[in-house]
PDB file of C-alpha atoms and ligand atoms in Angstrom:
ATOM      1  CA  ASP A   1      12.936  20.942 -36.079  1.00  0.00           C
ATOM      2  CA  GLN A   2      10.214  20.682 -33.507  1.00  0.00           C
ATOM      3  CA  CYS A   3      12.977  21.611 -30.764  1.00  0.00           C
ATOM      4  CA  ASP A   4      13.757  25.400 -32.128  1.00  0.00           C
ATOM      5  CA  ASN A   5      10.763  26.602 -30.057  1.00  0.00           C
ATOM      6  CA  GLY A   6      12.509  25.620 -27.006  1.00  0.00           C
ATOM      7  CA  ALA A   7       9.307  23.744 -25.587  1.00  0.00           C
ATOM      8  CA  ASP A   8      10.659  22.312 -22.071  1.00  0.00           C
ATOM      9  CA  ASN A   9      10.133  18.406 -22.271  1.00  0.00           C
ATOM     10  CA  CYS A  10      11.265  18.372 -26.041  1.00  0.00           C
ATOM     11  CA  ASP A  11      14.006  15.769 -25.849  1.00  0.00           C
ATOM     12  CA  LYS A  12      11.725  13.579 -24.010  1.00  0.00           C
ATOM     13  CA  TRP A  13       9.024  13.462 -26.947  1.00  0.00           C
ATOM     14  CA  THR A  14      11.072  13.828 -29.947  1.00  0.00           C
ATOM     15  CA  LYS A  15      12.699  10.719 -29.414  1.00  0.00           C
ATOM     16  CA  THR A  16       9.332   8.809 -28.966  1.00  0.00           C
ATOM     17  CA  SER A  17       7.257  10.650 -31.364  1.00  0.00           C
ATOM     18  CA  ASN A  18       6.672   8.979 -34.801  1.00  0.00           C
ATOM     19  CA  SER A  19       8.730   6.323 -33.920  1.00  0.00           C
ATOM     20  CA  GLN A  20       6.756   4.218 -31.147  1.00  0.00           C
ATOM     21  CA  PRO A  21       3.241   2.439 -31.743  1.00  0.00           C
ATOM     22  CA  LEU A  22       0.562   4.819 -30.551  1.00  0.00           C
ATOM     23  CA  ASN A  23      -0.471   2.439 -27.663  1.00  0.00           C
ATOM     24  CA  THR A  24       3.008   3.440 -25.872  1.00  0.00           C
ATOM     25  CA  ASP A  25       3.356   7.448 -26.103  1.00  0.00           C
ATOM     26  CA  GLY A  26      -0.001   8.124 -27.389  1.00  0.00           C
ATOM     27  CA  VAL A  27      -1.927   6.849 -24.106  1.00  0.00           C
ATOM     28  CA  VAL A  28      -2.917   9.087 -21.178  1.00  0.00           C
ATOM     29  CA  THR A  29      -4.045   6.990 -18.112  1.00  0.00           C
ATOM     30  CA  TYR A  30      -6.383   8.126 -15.532  1.00  0.00           C
ATOM     31  CA  GLU A  31      -3.615   8.918 -12.935  1.00  0.00           C
ATOM     32  CA  GLN A  32      -1.961  11.160 -15.602  1.00  0.00           C
ATOM     33  CA  LEU A  33      -4.982  12.707 -16.656  1.00  0.00           C
ATOM     34  CA  LYS A  34      -5.951  13.690 -13.093  1.00  0.00           C
ATOM     35  CA  LEU A  35      -2.233  15.291 -12.634  1.00  0.00           C
ATOM     36  CA  MET A  36      -2.639  16.946 -15.938  1.00  0.00           C
ATOM     37  CA  MET A  37      -5.892  18.161 -14.923  1.00  0.00           C
ATOM     38  CA  SER A  38      -4.765  19.568 -11.287  1.00  0.00           C
ATOM     39  CA  THR A  39      -2.051  21.314 -12.795  1.00  0.00           C
ATOM     40  CA  GLY A  40      -3.992  22.955 -15.066  1.00  0.00           C
ATOM     41  CA  SER A  41      -2.050  21.459 -18.078  1.00  0.00           C
ATOM     42  CA  VAL A  42      -4.697  19.852 -20.215  1.00  0.00           C
ATOM     43  CA  GLN A  43      -6.822  20.371 -23.497  1.00  0.00           C
ATOM     44  CA  LEU A  44      -9.110  17.744 -23.096  1.00  0.00           C
ATOM     45  CA  VAL A  45     -11.322  17.060 -26.450  1.00  0.00           C
ATOM     46  CA  ASP A  46     -14.104  15.008 -25.950  1.00  0.00           C
ATOM     47  CA  VAL A  47     -14.816  13.203 -29.703  1.00  0.00           C
ATOM     48  CA  ARG A  48     -18.465  11.475 -28.818  1.00  0.00           C
ATOM     49  CA  GLU A  49     -21.457  12.906 -30.348  1.00  0.00           C
ATOM     50  CA  PRO A  50     -23.176  15.955 -28.327  1.00  0.00           C
ATOM     51  CA  ASP A  51     -26.070  14.088 -27.140  1.00  0.00           C
ATOM     52  CA  GLU A  52     -23.925  11.453 -25.502  1.00  0.00           C
ATOM     53  CA  LEU A  53     -22.410  14.587 -23.342  1.00  0.00           C
ATOM     54  CA  GLU A  54     -25.667  15.396 -22.120  1.00  0.00           C
ATOM     55  CA  ALA A  55     -25.106  12.301 -19.322  1.00  0.00           C
ATOM     56  CA  GLY A  56     -21.979  13.816 -18.297  1.00  0.00           C
ATOM     57  CA  PHE A  57     -18.421  14.708 -19.333  1.00  0.00           C
ATOM     58  CA  ILE A  58     -14.824  15.524 -18.130  1.00  0.00           C
ATOM     59  CA  PRO A  59     -14.739  18.311 -16.143  1.00  0.00           C
ATOM     60  CA  GLY A  60     -13.144  21.130 -18.982  1.00  0.00           C
ATOM     61  CA  ALA A  61     -13.648  19.284 -21.870  1.00  0.00           C
ATOM     62  CA  SER A  62     -14.550  20.695 -25.578  1.00  0.00           C
ATOM     63  CA  ASN A  63     -16.907  19.065 -27.396  1.00  0.00           C
ATOM     64  CA  ILE A  64     -15.637  17.901 -31.245  1.00  0.00           C
ATOM     65  CA  PRO A  65     -17.504  14.906 -32.736  1.00  0.00           C
ATOM     66  CA  LEU A  66     -15.035  12.070 -34.633  1.00  0.00           C
ATOM     67  CA  GLY A  67     -16.520  13.354 -37.885  1.00  0.00           C
ATOM     68  CA  GLU A  68     -15.449  17.031 -37.324  1.00  0.00           C
ATOM     69  CA  VAL A  69     -12.266  16.355 -35.749  1.00  0.00           C
ATOM     70  CA  GLU A  70     -10.070  16.663 -39.158  1.00  0.00           C
ATOM     71  CA  PRO A  71     -12.283  20.136 -40.527  1.00  0.00           C
ATOM     72  CA  ALA A  72     -11.734  21.355 -37.089  1.00  0.00           C
ATOM     73  CA  LEU A  73      -7.753  20.968 -36.852  1.00  0.00           C
ATOM     74  CA  ARG A  74      -7.484  22.778 -40.421  1.00  0.00           C
ATOM     75  CA  LEU A  75      -9.366  25.741 -39.032  1.00  0.00           C
ATOM     76  CA  SER A  76      -7.431  29.167 -38.559  1.00  0.00           C
ATOM     77  CA  PRO A  77      -6.874  29.733 -34.574  1.00  0.00           C
ATOM     78  CA  ASP A  78      -9.294  32.432 -34.884  1.00  0.00           C
ATOM     79  CA  GLN A  79     -11.886  30.522 -36.546  1.00  0.00           C
ATOM     80  CA  PHE A  80     -11.221  27.585 -34.262  1.00  0.00           C
ATOM     81  CA  ARG A  81     -11.748  29.456 -30.781  1.00  0.00           C
ATOM     82  CA  GLU A  82     -14.725  31.462 -32.501  1.00  0.00           C
ATOM     83  CA  ARG A  83     -16.723  27.580 -33.349  1.00  0.00           C
ATOM     84  CA  TYR A  84     -15.541  25.631 -30.013  1.00  0.00           C
ATOM     85  CA  GLY A  85     -14.729  28.270 -27.432  1.00  0.00           C
ATOM     86  CA  VAL A  86     -11.281  27.467 -26.785  1.00  0.00           C
ATOM     87  CA  THR A  87      -7.979  27.967 -28.088  1.00  0.00           C
ATOM     88  CA  LYS A  88      -7.151  25.523 -30.519  1.00  0.00           C
ATOM     89  CA  PRO A  89      -4.338  23.259 -29.980  1.00  0.00           C
ATOM     90  CA  HIS A  90      -0.601  24.256 -31.291  1.00  0.00           C
ATOM     91  CA  ARG A  91       1.071  21.131 -33.150  1.00  0.00           C
ATOM     92  CA  GLU A  92       3.738  20.618 -30.551  1.00  0.00           C
ATOM     93  CA  ASP A  93       1.389  20.343 -27.429  1.00  0.00           C
ATOM     94  CA  SER A  94       1.704  16.961 -25.777  1.00  0.00           C
ATOM     95  CA  ASP A  95      -1.515  18.230 -23.280  1.00  0.00           C
ATOM     96  CA  PHE A  96      -3.651  18.044 -26.114  1.00  0.00           C
ATOM     97  CA  VAL A  97      -5.763  14.661 -25.200  1.00  0.00           C
ATOM     98  CA  LEU A  98      -8.845  12.943 -26.599  1.00  0.00           C
ATOM     99  CA  TYR A  99     -11.089  10.916 -25.212  1.00  0.00           C
ATOM    100  CA  CYS A 100     -14.574   9.210 -25.992  1.00  0.00           C
ATOM    101  CA  THR A 101     -16.479   6.460 -24.594  1.00  0.00           C
ATOM    102  CA  ARG A 102     -13.825   3.530 -24.163  1.00  0.00           C
ATOM    103  CA  GLY A 103     -10.705   4.575 -26.389  1.00  0.00           C
ATOM    104  CA  ILE A 104     -12.085   3.229 -30.023  1.00  0.00           C
ATOM    105  CA  ARG A 105     -13.151   6.920 -31.320  1.00  0.00           C
ATOM    106  CA  SER A 106     -10.273   8.625 -29.718  1.00  0.00           C
ATOM    107  CA  LEU A 107      -7.810   6.620 -31.117  1.00  0.00           C
ATOM    108  CA  THR A 108      -9.115   7.340 -34.570  1.00  0.00           C
ATOM    109  CA  ALA A 109      -9.286  10.897 -33.795  1.00  0.00           C
ATOM    110  CA  LEU A 110      -5.818  10.868 -32.353  1.00  0.00           C
ATOM    111  CA  GLU A 111      -4.887   9.278 -35.911  1.00  0.00           C
ATOM    112  CA  THR A 112      -6.434  12.158 -37.481  1.00  0.00           C
ATOM    113  CA  ALA A 113      -4.572  14.843 -35.341  1.00  0.00           C
ATOM    114  CA  ARG A 114      -1.416  12.903 -36.012  1.00  0.00           C
ATOM    115  CA  SER A 115      -1.577  13.050 -39.493  1.00  0.00           C
ATOM    116  CA  LEU A 116      -2.219  16.705 -39.504  1.00  0.00           C
ATOM    117  CA  GLY A 117       0.987  17.575 -37.452  1.00  0.00           C
ATOM    118  CA  TYR A 118       0.058  17.001 -34.053  1.00  0.00           C
ATOM    119  CA  THR A 119       2.329  14.475 -33.266  1.00  0.00           C
ATOM    120  CA  ARG A 120       2.629  14.895 -29.415  1.00  0.00           C
ATOM    121  CA  ALA A 121      -1.183  14.638 -28.857  1.00  0.00           C
ATOM    122  CA  ARG A 122      -2.476  11.523 -27.025  1.00  0.00           C
ATOM    123  CA  HIS A 123      -5.712  10.025 -25.875  1.00  0.00           C
ATOM    124  CA  TYR A 124      -6.961   9.008 -22.516  1.00  0.00           C
ATOM    125  CA  ALA A 125      -7.761   5.229 -23.645  1.00  0.00           C
ATOM    126  CA  GLY A 126      -9.617   4.296 -20.201  1.00  0.00           C
ATOM    127  CA  GLY A 127     -12.425   6.595 -22.013  1.00  0.00           C
ATOM    128  CA  PHE A 128     -15.509   8.246 -20.177  1.00  0.00           C
ATOM    129  CA  ASN A 129     -16.171   4.795 -19.104  1.00  0.00           C
ATOM    130  CA  GLU A 130     -13.144   4.530 -16.539  1.00  0.00           C
ATOM    131  CA  TRP A 131     -13.456   7.839 -15.698  1.00  0.00           C
ATOM    132  CA  LEU A 132     -16.753   7.373 -14.163  1.00  0.00           C
ATOM    133  CA  GLN A 133     -15.598   3.888 -12.426  1.00  0.00           C
ATOM    134  CA  ARG A 134     -12.811   5.622 -11.159  1.00  0.00           C
ATOM    135  CA  GLU A 135     -14.457   8.674  -9.863  1.00  0.00           C
ATOM    136  CA  ASP A 136     -17.034   6.716  -8.236  1.00  0.00           C
ATOM    137  CA  LEU A 137     -14.573   4.868  -6.471  1.00  0.00           C
ATOM    138  CA  ARG A 138     -12.657   7.718  -5.406  1.00  0.00           C
ATOM    139  CA  ALA A 139     -16.037   9.374  -4.331  1.00  0.00           C
ATOM    140  CA  GLU A 140     -16.615   5.875  -2.297  1.00  0.00           C
ATOM    141  CA  ARG A 141     -13.124   6.248  -0.659  1.00  0.00           C
ATOM    142  CA  VAL A 142     -13.655   9.435   0.238  1.00  0.00           C
ATOM    143  CA  GLU A 143     -17.304   8.706   2.054  1.00  0.00           C
ATOM    144  CA  HIS A 144     -15.456   5.890   4.036  1.00  0.00           C
ATOM    145  CA  GLU A 145     -12.988   8.162   5.280  1.00  0.00           C
ATOM    146  CA  THR A 146     -15.237  10.733   6.769  1.00  0.00           C
TER     147      THR A 146
HETATM  148  O1  THJ B   1     -16.612   5.523 -27.770  1.00  0.00           O
HETATM  149  S1  THJ B   1     -16.065   4.388 -28.232  1.00  0.00           S
HETATM  150  O2  THJ B   1     -15.536   4.548 -29.591  1.00  0.00           O
HETATM  151  O3  THJ B   1     -14.551   4.010 -27.783  1.00  0.00           O
HETATM  152  S2  THJ B   1     -17.309   2.907 -27.829  1.00  0.00           S
END
């Protein structure tokens, strides 16, 4: 079973994965994402089209457009790295996070990922829209403080 590989947080995840609707254990909030980014534990994938990323994206994200998510996750790890320049997520990874503009496409991508065995994958439902708003607010607050 999934716990055989000794993943740290195995218990927490095996109890909820597959048995809960995606909107409870499948969602990452802005705060959770920031925390994951600050600890270096996130494999972030932007599922928007490449031209949408020209206006910006979340730092560290790789781009796999929605229509490529399924074939991408079927690539071998070597092929995946060659194509996308990053390590292919492992099926048991809980730090595999998808996002788009406002959570619609990333939910579809998440369902695709889960159907391919990525049972702990999640999506940042607020998407790039919320990200920009929250980051702007943070910047303003920092300005006021200084
Ligand atoms: O990017 S979106 O599908 O949420 S509009």
